[in-house]
XYZ file of C-alpha atoms in Angstrom:
563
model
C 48.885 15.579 -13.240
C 45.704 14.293 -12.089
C 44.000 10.930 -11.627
C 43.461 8.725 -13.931
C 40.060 8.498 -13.338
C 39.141 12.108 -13.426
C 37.288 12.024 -16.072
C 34.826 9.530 -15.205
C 33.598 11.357 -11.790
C 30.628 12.216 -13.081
C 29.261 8.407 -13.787
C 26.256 7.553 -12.394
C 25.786 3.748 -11.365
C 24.066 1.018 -13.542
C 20.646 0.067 -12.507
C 19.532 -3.581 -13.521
C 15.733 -3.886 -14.151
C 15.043 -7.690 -13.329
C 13.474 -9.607 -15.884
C 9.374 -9.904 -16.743
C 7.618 -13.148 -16.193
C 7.165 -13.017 -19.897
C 10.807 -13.101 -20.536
C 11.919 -15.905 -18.086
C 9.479 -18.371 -19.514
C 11.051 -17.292 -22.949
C 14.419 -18.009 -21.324
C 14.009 -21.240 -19.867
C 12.349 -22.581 -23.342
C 15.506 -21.534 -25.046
C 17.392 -23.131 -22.091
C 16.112 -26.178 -22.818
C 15.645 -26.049 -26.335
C 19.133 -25.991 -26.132
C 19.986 -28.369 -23.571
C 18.331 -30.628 -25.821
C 19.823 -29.544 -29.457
C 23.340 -29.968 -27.467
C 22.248 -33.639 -26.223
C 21.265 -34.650 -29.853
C 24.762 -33.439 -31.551
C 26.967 -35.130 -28.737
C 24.814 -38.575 -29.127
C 25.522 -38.100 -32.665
C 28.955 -36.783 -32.829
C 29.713 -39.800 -30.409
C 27.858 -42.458 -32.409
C 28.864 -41.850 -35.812
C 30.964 -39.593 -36.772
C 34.612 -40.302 -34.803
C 37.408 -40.136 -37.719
C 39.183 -43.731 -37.262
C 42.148 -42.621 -39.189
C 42.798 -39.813 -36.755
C 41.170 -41.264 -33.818
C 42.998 -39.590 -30.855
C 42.482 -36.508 -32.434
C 38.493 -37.396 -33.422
C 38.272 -38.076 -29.261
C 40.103 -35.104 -28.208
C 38.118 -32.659 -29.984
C 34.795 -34.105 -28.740
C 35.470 -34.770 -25.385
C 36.299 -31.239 -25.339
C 33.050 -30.373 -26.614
C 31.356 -32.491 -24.436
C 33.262 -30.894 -21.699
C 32.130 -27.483 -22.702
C 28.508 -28.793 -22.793
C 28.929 -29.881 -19.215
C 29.905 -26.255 -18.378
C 26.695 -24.975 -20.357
C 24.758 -27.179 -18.125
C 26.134 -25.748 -14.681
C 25.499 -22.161 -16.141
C 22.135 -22.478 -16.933
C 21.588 -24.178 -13.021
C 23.577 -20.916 -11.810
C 21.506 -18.564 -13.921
C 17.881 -20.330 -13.702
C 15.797 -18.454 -11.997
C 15.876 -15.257 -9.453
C 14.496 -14.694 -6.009
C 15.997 -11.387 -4.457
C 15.326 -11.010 -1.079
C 12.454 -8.369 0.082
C 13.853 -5.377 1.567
C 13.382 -3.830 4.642
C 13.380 -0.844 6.612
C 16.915 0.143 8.431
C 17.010 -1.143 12.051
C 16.644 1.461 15.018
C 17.812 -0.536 17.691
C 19.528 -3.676 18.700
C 16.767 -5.542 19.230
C 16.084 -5.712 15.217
C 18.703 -7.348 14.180
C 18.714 -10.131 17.097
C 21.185 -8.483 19.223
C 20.624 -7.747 22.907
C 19.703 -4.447 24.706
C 18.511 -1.680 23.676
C 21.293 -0.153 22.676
C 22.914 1.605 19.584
C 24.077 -0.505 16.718
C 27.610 0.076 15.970
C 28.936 -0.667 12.569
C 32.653 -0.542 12.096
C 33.726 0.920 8.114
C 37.133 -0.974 7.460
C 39.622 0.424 4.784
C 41.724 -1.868 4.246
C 45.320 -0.844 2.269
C 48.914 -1.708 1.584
C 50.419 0.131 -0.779
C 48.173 2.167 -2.581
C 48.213 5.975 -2.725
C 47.144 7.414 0.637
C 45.377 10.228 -1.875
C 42.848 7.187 -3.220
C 42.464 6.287 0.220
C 41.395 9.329 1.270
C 38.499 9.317 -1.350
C 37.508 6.472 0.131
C 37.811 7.730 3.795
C 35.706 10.971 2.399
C 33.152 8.613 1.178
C 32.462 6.846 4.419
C 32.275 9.847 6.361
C 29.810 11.117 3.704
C 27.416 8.096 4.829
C 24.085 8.152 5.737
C 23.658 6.534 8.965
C 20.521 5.410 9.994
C 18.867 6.555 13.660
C 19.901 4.511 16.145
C 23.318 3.206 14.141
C 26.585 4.406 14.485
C 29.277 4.346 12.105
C 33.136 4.137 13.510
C 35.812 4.449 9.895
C 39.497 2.465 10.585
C 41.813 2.637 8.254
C 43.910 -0.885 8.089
C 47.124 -0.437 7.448
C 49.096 -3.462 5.854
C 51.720 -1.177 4.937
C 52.462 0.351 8.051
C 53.078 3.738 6.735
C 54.129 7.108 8.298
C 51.754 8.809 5.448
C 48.987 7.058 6.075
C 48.944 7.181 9.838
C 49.032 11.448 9.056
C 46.495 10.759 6.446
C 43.686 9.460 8.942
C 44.681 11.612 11.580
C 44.085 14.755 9.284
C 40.509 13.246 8.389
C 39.909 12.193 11.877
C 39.258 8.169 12.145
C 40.740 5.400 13.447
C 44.278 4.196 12.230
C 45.032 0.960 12.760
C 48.318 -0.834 11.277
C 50.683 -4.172 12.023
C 54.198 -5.030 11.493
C 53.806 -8.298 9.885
C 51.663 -9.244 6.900
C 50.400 -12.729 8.049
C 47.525 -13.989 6.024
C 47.860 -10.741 3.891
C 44.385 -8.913 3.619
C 42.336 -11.869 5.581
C 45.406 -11.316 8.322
C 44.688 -7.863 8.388
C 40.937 -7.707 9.033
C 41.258 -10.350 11.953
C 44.206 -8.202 13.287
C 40.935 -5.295 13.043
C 38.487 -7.541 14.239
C 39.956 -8.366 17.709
C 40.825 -4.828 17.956
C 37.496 -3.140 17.151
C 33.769 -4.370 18.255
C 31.242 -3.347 15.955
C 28.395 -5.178 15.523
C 28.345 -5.121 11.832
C 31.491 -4.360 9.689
C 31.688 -3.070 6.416
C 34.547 -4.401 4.124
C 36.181 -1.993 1.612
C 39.579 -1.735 -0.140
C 41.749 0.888 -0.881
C 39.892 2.318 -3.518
C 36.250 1.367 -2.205
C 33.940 4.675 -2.006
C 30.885 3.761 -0.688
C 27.817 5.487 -1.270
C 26.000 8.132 1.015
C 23.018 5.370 1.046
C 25.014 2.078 1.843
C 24.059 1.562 5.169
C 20.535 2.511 4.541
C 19.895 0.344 1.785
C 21.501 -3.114 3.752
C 21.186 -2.940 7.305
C 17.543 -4.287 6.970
C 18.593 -7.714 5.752
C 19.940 -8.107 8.685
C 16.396 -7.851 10.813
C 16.492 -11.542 9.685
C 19.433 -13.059 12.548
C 20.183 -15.736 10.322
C 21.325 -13.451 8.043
C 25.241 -13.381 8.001
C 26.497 -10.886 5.419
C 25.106 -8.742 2.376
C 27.271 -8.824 -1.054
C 26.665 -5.634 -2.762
C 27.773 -5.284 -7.009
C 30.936 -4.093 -7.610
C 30.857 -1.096 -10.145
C 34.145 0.243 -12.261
C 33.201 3.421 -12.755
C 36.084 4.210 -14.844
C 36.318 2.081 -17.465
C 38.489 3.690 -20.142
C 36.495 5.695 -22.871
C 36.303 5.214 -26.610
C 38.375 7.756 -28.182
C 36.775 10.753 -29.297
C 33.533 9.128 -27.181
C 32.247 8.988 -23.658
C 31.107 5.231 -24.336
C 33.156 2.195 -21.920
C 35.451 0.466 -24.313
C 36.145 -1.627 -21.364
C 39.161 -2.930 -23.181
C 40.504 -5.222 -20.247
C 37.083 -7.283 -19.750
C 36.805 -5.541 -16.336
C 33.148 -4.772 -16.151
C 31.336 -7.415 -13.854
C 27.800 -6.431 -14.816
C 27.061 -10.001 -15.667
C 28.867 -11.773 -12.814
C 26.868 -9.543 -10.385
C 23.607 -8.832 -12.285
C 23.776 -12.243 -13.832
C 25.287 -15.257 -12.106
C 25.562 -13.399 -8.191
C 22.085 -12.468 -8.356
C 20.166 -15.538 -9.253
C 22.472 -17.693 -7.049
C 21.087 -16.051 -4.383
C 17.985 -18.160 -4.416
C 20.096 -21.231 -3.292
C 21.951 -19.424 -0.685
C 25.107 -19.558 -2.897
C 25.962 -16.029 -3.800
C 29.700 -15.834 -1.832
C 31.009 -12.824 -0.245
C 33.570 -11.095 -2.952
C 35.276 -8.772 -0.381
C 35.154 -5.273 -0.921
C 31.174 -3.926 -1.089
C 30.161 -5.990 1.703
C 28.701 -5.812 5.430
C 29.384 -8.153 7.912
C 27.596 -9.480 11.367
C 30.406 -10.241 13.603
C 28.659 -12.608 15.287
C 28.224 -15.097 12.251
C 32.223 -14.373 11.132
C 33.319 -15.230 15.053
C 30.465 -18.304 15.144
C 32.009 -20.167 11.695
C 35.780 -19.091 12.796
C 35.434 -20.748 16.014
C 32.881 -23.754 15.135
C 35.627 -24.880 12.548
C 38.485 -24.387 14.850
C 37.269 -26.499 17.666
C 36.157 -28.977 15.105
C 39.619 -29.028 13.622
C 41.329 -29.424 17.097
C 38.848 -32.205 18.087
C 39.777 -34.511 15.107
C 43.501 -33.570 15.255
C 44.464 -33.253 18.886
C 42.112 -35.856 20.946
C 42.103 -34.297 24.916
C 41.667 -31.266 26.311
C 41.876 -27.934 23.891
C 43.531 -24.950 24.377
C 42.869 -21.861 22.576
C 44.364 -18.651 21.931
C 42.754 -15.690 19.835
C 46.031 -16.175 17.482
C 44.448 -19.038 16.374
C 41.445 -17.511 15.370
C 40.991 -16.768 11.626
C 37.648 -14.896 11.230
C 38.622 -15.011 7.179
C 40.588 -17.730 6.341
C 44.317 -17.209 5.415
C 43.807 -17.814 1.653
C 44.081 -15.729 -1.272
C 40.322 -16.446 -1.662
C 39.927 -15.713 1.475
C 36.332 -13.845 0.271
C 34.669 -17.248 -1.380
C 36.763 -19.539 1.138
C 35.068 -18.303 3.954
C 31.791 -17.787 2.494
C 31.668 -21.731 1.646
C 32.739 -22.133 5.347
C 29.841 -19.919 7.016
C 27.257 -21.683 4.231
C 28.105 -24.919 5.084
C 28.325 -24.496 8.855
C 25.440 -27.484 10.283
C 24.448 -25.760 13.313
C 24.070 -21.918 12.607
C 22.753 -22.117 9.120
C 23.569 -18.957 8.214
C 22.166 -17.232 5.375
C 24.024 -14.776 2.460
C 21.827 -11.811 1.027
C 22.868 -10.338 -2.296
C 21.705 -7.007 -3.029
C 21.278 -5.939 -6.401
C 21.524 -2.397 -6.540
C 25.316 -0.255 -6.901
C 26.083 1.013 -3.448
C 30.129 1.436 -4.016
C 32.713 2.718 -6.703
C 35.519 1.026 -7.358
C 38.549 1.341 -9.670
C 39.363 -0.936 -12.167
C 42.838 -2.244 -13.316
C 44.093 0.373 -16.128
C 47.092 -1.790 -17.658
C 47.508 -5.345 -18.422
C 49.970 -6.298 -15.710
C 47.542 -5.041 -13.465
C 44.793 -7.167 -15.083
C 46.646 -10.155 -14.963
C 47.495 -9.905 -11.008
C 44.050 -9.705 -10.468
C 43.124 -12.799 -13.017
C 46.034 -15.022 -11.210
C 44.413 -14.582 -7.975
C 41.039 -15.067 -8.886
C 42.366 -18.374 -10.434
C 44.804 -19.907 -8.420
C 42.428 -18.964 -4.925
C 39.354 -21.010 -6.676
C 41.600 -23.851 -7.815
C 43.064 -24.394 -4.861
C 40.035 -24.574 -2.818
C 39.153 -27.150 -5.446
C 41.986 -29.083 -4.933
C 42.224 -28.835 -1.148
C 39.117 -28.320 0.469
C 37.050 -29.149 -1.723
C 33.106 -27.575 -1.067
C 31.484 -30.522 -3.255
C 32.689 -33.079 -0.584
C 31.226 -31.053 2.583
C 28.510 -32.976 3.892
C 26.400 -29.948 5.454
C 26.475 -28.185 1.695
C 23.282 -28.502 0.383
C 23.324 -29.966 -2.969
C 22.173 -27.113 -4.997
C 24.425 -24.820 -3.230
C 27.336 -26.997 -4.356
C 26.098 -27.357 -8.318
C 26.229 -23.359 -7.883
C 30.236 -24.173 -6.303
C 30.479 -26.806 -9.000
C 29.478 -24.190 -12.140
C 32.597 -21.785 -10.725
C 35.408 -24.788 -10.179
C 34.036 -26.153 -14.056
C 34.984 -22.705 -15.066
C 38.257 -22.576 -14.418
C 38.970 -26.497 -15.292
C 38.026 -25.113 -18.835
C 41.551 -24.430 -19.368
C 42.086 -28.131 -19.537
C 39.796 -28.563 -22.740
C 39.624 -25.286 -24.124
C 43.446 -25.495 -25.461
C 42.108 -28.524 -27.599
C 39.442 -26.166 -29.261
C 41.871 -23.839 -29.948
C 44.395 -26.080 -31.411
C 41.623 -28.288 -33.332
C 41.462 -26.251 -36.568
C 45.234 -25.325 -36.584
C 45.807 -29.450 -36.900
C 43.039 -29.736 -39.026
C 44.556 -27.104 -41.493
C 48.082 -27.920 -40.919
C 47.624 -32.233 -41.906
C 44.546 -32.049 -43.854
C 42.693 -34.159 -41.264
C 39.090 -33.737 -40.083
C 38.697 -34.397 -36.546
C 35.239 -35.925 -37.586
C 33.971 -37.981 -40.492
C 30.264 -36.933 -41.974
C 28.730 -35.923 -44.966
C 28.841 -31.805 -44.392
C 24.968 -31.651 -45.171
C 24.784 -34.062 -41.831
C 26.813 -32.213 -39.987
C 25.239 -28.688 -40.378
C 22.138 -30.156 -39.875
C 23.321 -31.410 -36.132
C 25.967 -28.201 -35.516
C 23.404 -25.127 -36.668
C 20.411 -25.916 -34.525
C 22.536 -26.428 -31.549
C 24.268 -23.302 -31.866
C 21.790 -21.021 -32.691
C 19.649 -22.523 -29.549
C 21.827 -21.677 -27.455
C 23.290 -18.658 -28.607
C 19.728 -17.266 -27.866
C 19.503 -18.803 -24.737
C 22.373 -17.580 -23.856
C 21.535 -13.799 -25.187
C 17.847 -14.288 -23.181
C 19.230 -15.676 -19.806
C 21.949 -12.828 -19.508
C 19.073 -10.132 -19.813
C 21.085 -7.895 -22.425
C 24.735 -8.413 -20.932
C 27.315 -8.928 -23.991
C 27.306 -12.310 -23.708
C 30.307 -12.421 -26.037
C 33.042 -10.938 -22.831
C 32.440 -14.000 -20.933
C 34.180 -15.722 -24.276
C 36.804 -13.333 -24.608
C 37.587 -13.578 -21.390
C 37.724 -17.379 -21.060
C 40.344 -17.317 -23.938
C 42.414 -14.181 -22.633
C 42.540 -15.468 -19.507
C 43.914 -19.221 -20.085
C 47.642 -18.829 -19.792
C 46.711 -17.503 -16.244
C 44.495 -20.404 -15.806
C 47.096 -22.637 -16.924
C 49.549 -21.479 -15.057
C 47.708 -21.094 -11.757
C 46.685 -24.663 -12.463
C 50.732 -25.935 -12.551
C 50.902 -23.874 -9.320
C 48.273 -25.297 -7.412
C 49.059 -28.959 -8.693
C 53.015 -28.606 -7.759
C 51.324 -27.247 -4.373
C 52.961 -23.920 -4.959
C 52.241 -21.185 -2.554
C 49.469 -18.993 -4.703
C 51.043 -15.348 -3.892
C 48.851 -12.630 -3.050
C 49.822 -8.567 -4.258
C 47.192 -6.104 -4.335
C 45.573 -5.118 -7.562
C 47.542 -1.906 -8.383
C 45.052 1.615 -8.603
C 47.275 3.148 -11.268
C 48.046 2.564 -14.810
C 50.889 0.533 -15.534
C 51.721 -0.430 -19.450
C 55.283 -2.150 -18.865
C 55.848 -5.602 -19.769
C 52.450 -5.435 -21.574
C 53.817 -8.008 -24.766
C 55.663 -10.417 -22.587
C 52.654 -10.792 -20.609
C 50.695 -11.754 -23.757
C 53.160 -13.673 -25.901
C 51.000 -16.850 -25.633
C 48.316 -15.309 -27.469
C 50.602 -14.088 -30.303
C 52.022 -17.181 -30.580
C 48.540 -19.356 -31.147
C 47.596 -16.347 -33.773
C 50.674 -16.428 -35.610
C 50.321 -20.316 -35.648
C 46.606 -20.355 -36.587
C 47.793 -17.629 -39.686
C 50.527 -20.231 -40.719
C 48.133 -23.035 -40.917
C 45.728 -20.798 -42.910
C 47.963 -19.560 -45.198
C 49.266 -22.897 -45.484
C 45.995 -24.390 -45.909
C 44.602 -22.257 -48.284
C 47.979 -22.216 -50.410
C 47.324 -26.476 -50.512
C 43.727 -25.836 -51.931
C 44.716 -23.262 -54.831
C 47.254 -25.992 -56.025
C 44.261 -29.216 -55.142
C 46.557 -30.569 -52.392
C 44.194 -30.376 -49.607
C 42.788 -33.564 -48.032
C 39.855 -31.683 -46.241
C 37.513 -30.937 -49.205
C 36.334 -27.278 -49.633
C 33.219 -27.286 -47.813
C 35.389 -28.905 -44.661
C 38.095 -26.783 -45.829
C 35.630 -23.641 -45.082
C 34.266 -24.520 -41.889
C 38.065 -24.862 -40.553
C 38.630 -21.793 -41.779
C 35.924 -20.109 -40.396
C 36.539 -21.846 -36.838
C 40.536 -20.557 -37.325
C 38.938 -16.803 -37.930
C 36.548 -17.104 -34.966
C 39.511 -18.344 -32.793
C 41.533 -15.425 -33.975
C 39.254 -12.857 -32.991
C 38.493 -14.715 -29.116
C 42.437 -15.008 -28.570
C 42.701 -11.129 -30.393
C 41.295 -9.338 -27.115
C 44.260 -9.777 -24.821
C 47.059 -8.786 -27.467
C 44.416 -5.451 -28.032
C 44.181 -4.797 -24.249
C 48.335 -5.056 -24.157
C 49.159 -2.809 -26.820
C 46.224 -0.258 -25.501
C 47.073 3.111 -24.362
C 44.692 5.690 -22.806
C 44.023 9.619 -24.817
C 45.825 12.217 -22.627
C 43.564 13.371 -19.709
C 41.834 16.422 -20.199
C 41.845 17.629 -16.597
C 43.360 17.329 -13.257
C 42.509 15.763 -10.213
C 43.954 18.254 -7.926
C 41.104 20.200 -7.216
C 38.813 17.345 -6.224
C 41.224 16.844 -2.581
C 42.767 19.204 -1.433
C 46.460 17.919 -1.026
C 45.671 14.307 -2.039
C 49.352 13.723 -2.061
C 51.262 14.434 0.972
């Protein structure tokens, strides 16, 4: 049996058109058309209508909102305005980029892998030797080897690069590009993972940021080109929330213009000299303020990525907020990679834990907001991803809110319902548009969907990091896996059958004139409890998913891709 993703070879990559003049002024009126419809209902949901019979509730629910508003606030700073960075021609000599001599440039293409199936790793390794590399460059491929395996050492050797592997997995995939690092000495490095296949004009299309020495690295967009099918269809059902069009396209992109778009691993090119510079500067910074006297250093102290299950954003925070170098972060905004996206809910969720607990506990730890040499901006950009994943503090209370209502019969707000559509409708439909014009035709509604599927990972990365619980790292598997798919869901089953219960309950009070909510209160809680269905709906749908039998093999496409 083939691959998986066989039948999505032929894909071509997304290309984003960036937004007219025209539409950005359209997009910042609705921005703050509905900045200011949100203001209005808070000073008035505040001010007037708190339910003193059921005050803790009353407070709960609109603190949440507030909360929520706060996070609207951040996004529309992240998403403001663009500024991509001018491109340039490829560099022909050292000289370009700031280095010295006139010399070759040598880039170094790192692969880095654990566990994953040495035939997806030789896609990759097929892909970087397919680059295009520009005069005057040179491209060396290593394979990094976290497993240490027998396969994969006959794997390179049969495509011809570099194999390089380690017995111990200290600091896990940051571990095992400094283990690279000191052992290889490129001038520029590219970053990819197991499954990472670069395309033939990667290097082409990024070395010229780097004629400017200050830059550091180049993010490039991630792209899942196989995102399951629609049955019966060639259209992405993208059932697991996996496409990052709008984190890329979207948020990456226009935080570029405050030198806060972060380096998200795989996709990326490197200058040595800025990882080395920030790795070092910190160190001897660290020893200083520990260890008064003289210092003595060893490279095993060196961490060119920080140990971290973040170790992507970690260090990019690091490098941006180092005083003396200023370094500068480029994102590019056109596909120059495929990547493979998790097929299978337990794979989904090892990815979603990650991406959690890393952020929180950089929040919690070292906090970006409280470095000094962090420009302001750059931190509100910092600030709009840590508010994201506090959400799962306040979002609970919006789920729960019309389950309470329903189940006692008591409004978590007192006002006339005339009053209150008047405040709640303006805001809403403000920002919904906003919201549809600032995120230039990305479905705005999977950034919901995922908020909501995603919480009991939130939640629980959240106890993790506050208990100061080591945040585990395991690679994002590169096969489908469907076991356990319920038990990793049951949350979400549980709030549905409990928002049901209250419905039915609710409703059943009303036929017999029992309800203490008054039908046209009555209605809008049972609209919210439908709407709150559908957003906690999408992980439940992704569990009990299950792709159409492929249609043809993989074999073909490399020759023995098992060994």
């Amino acid at each position: 049996m083939g691959y998986h993703f066989a039948p999505f070879e032929g894909r071509k990559p997304p290309h984003w058109t960036p937004p007219s003049k025209e539409q950005l002024r359209c997009w910042h009126f609705l921005a703050a058309l509905s900045l200011g419809q949100g203001t209005w209902y808070l000073y008035w949901r505040w001010s007037e209508t708190l339910n003193p019979d059921a005050l803790l509730f009353s407070i709960s629910v609109a603190g949440a909102e507030t909360l929520a508003f706060v996070g609207c606030l951040l996004f529309f700073h992240d998403i403001w305005s663009l500024a991509d960075t001018p491109r340039a021609m490829p560099p022909e000599r050292a000289q370009d980029v700031g280095l010295v001599g006139n010399r070759q440039i040598v880039i170094d293409v790192l692969i880095t892998t654990y566990n994953e199936d040495p035939g997806i790793v030789a896609l990759s390794i097929q892909a970087a030797k397919a680059l295009h590399v520009p005069p005057g460059c040179r491209a060396l491929i290593h394979i990094l080897d976290d497993g240490d395996r027998a396969e994969m050492a006959i794997r390179a050797a049969k495509e011809g690069v570099n194999y390089i592997a380690r017995q111990q997995n200290t600091g896990f995939k940051a571990g095992n590009l400094r283990h690279a690092l000191l052992r290889t000495t490129g001038d520029f490095f590219v970053i990819c993972d197991a499954d990472t296949r670069v395309l033939p004009g990667f290097l082409e299309n990024t070395l010229g940021y780097f004629r400017d020495a200050k830059v550091a690295w180049v993010q490039t967009p991630h792209w899942f080109y196989d995102l399951p099918a629609k049955r019966g269809g060639t259209r992405e059902a993208d059932v697991f929330l996996s496409d990052p069009g709008l984190f890329f396209d979207v948020i990456q992109r226009r935080r570029h213009r405050n030198n806060a778009s972060f380096c998200c691993g795989a996709g990326s090119i490197h200058r040595r000299e800025a990882v080395f510079d920030t790795a070092l500067s910190g160190y001897a910074r660290h020893l200083a303020q520990s260890a008064p006297g003289p210092i003595g250093f060893t490279n095993r102290d060196l961490q060119p990525f920080r140990y971290h299950v973040s170790e992507d954003i970690y260090t990019s925070i690091l490098t941006q907020a180092e005083p003396e170098a200023r370094w500068r972060s480029v994102y590019h905004p056109d596909v120059e990679s495929r990547m493979l996206s998790p097929w299978g809910i337990k794979a989904w969720a090892t990815q979603r834990l990650k991406y959690a607990g890393g952020s929180l506990d950089i929040l919690f730890h070292n906090n970006p907001l409280r470095m000094r040499s962090l420009p302001w901006h750059t931190k509100l950009h910092y600030a709009a991803t840590f508010w994201s994943y506090l959400s799962c503090l306040w979002l609970p209370i919006l789920l729960a809110a019309p389950v309470v209502a329903l189940a006692t019969g008591t409004a978590p707000l007192k006002a006339d319902i005339s009053t209150f559509f008047l405040h709640l409708l303006p805001m809403l439909v403000a920002t919904e548009l906003a919201l549809i014009a600032g995120c230039w035709g990305h479905d705005v509604n999977k950034g919901r969907l995922l908020a909501v599927a995603t919480l009991p990972l939130t939640l629980r990365a959240f106890w993790q990091v506050l208990r100061k619980q080591r945040i585990g790292f395991k690679p994002t598997p590169k096969t489908p896996l469907f076991s356990d798919a319920i038990r990793t869901v049951w949350p979400h089953f549980a709030l549905i059958g409990a928002t049901v219960c209250a419905v039915v309950f609710a409703t059943w009070q009303a036929a017999f004139g029992q309800s203490g909510l008054g039908l046209p209160f009555l209605l809008v809680n049972l609209f919210w409890a439908a709407w709150n269905v559908f957003l906690l709906s999408a992980a439940p749908r992704a569990a009990l998913w299950r792709p159409a039998p492929l249609s043809q093999t993989y074999d073909k496409m490399v020759e023995g891709s098992h060994p």
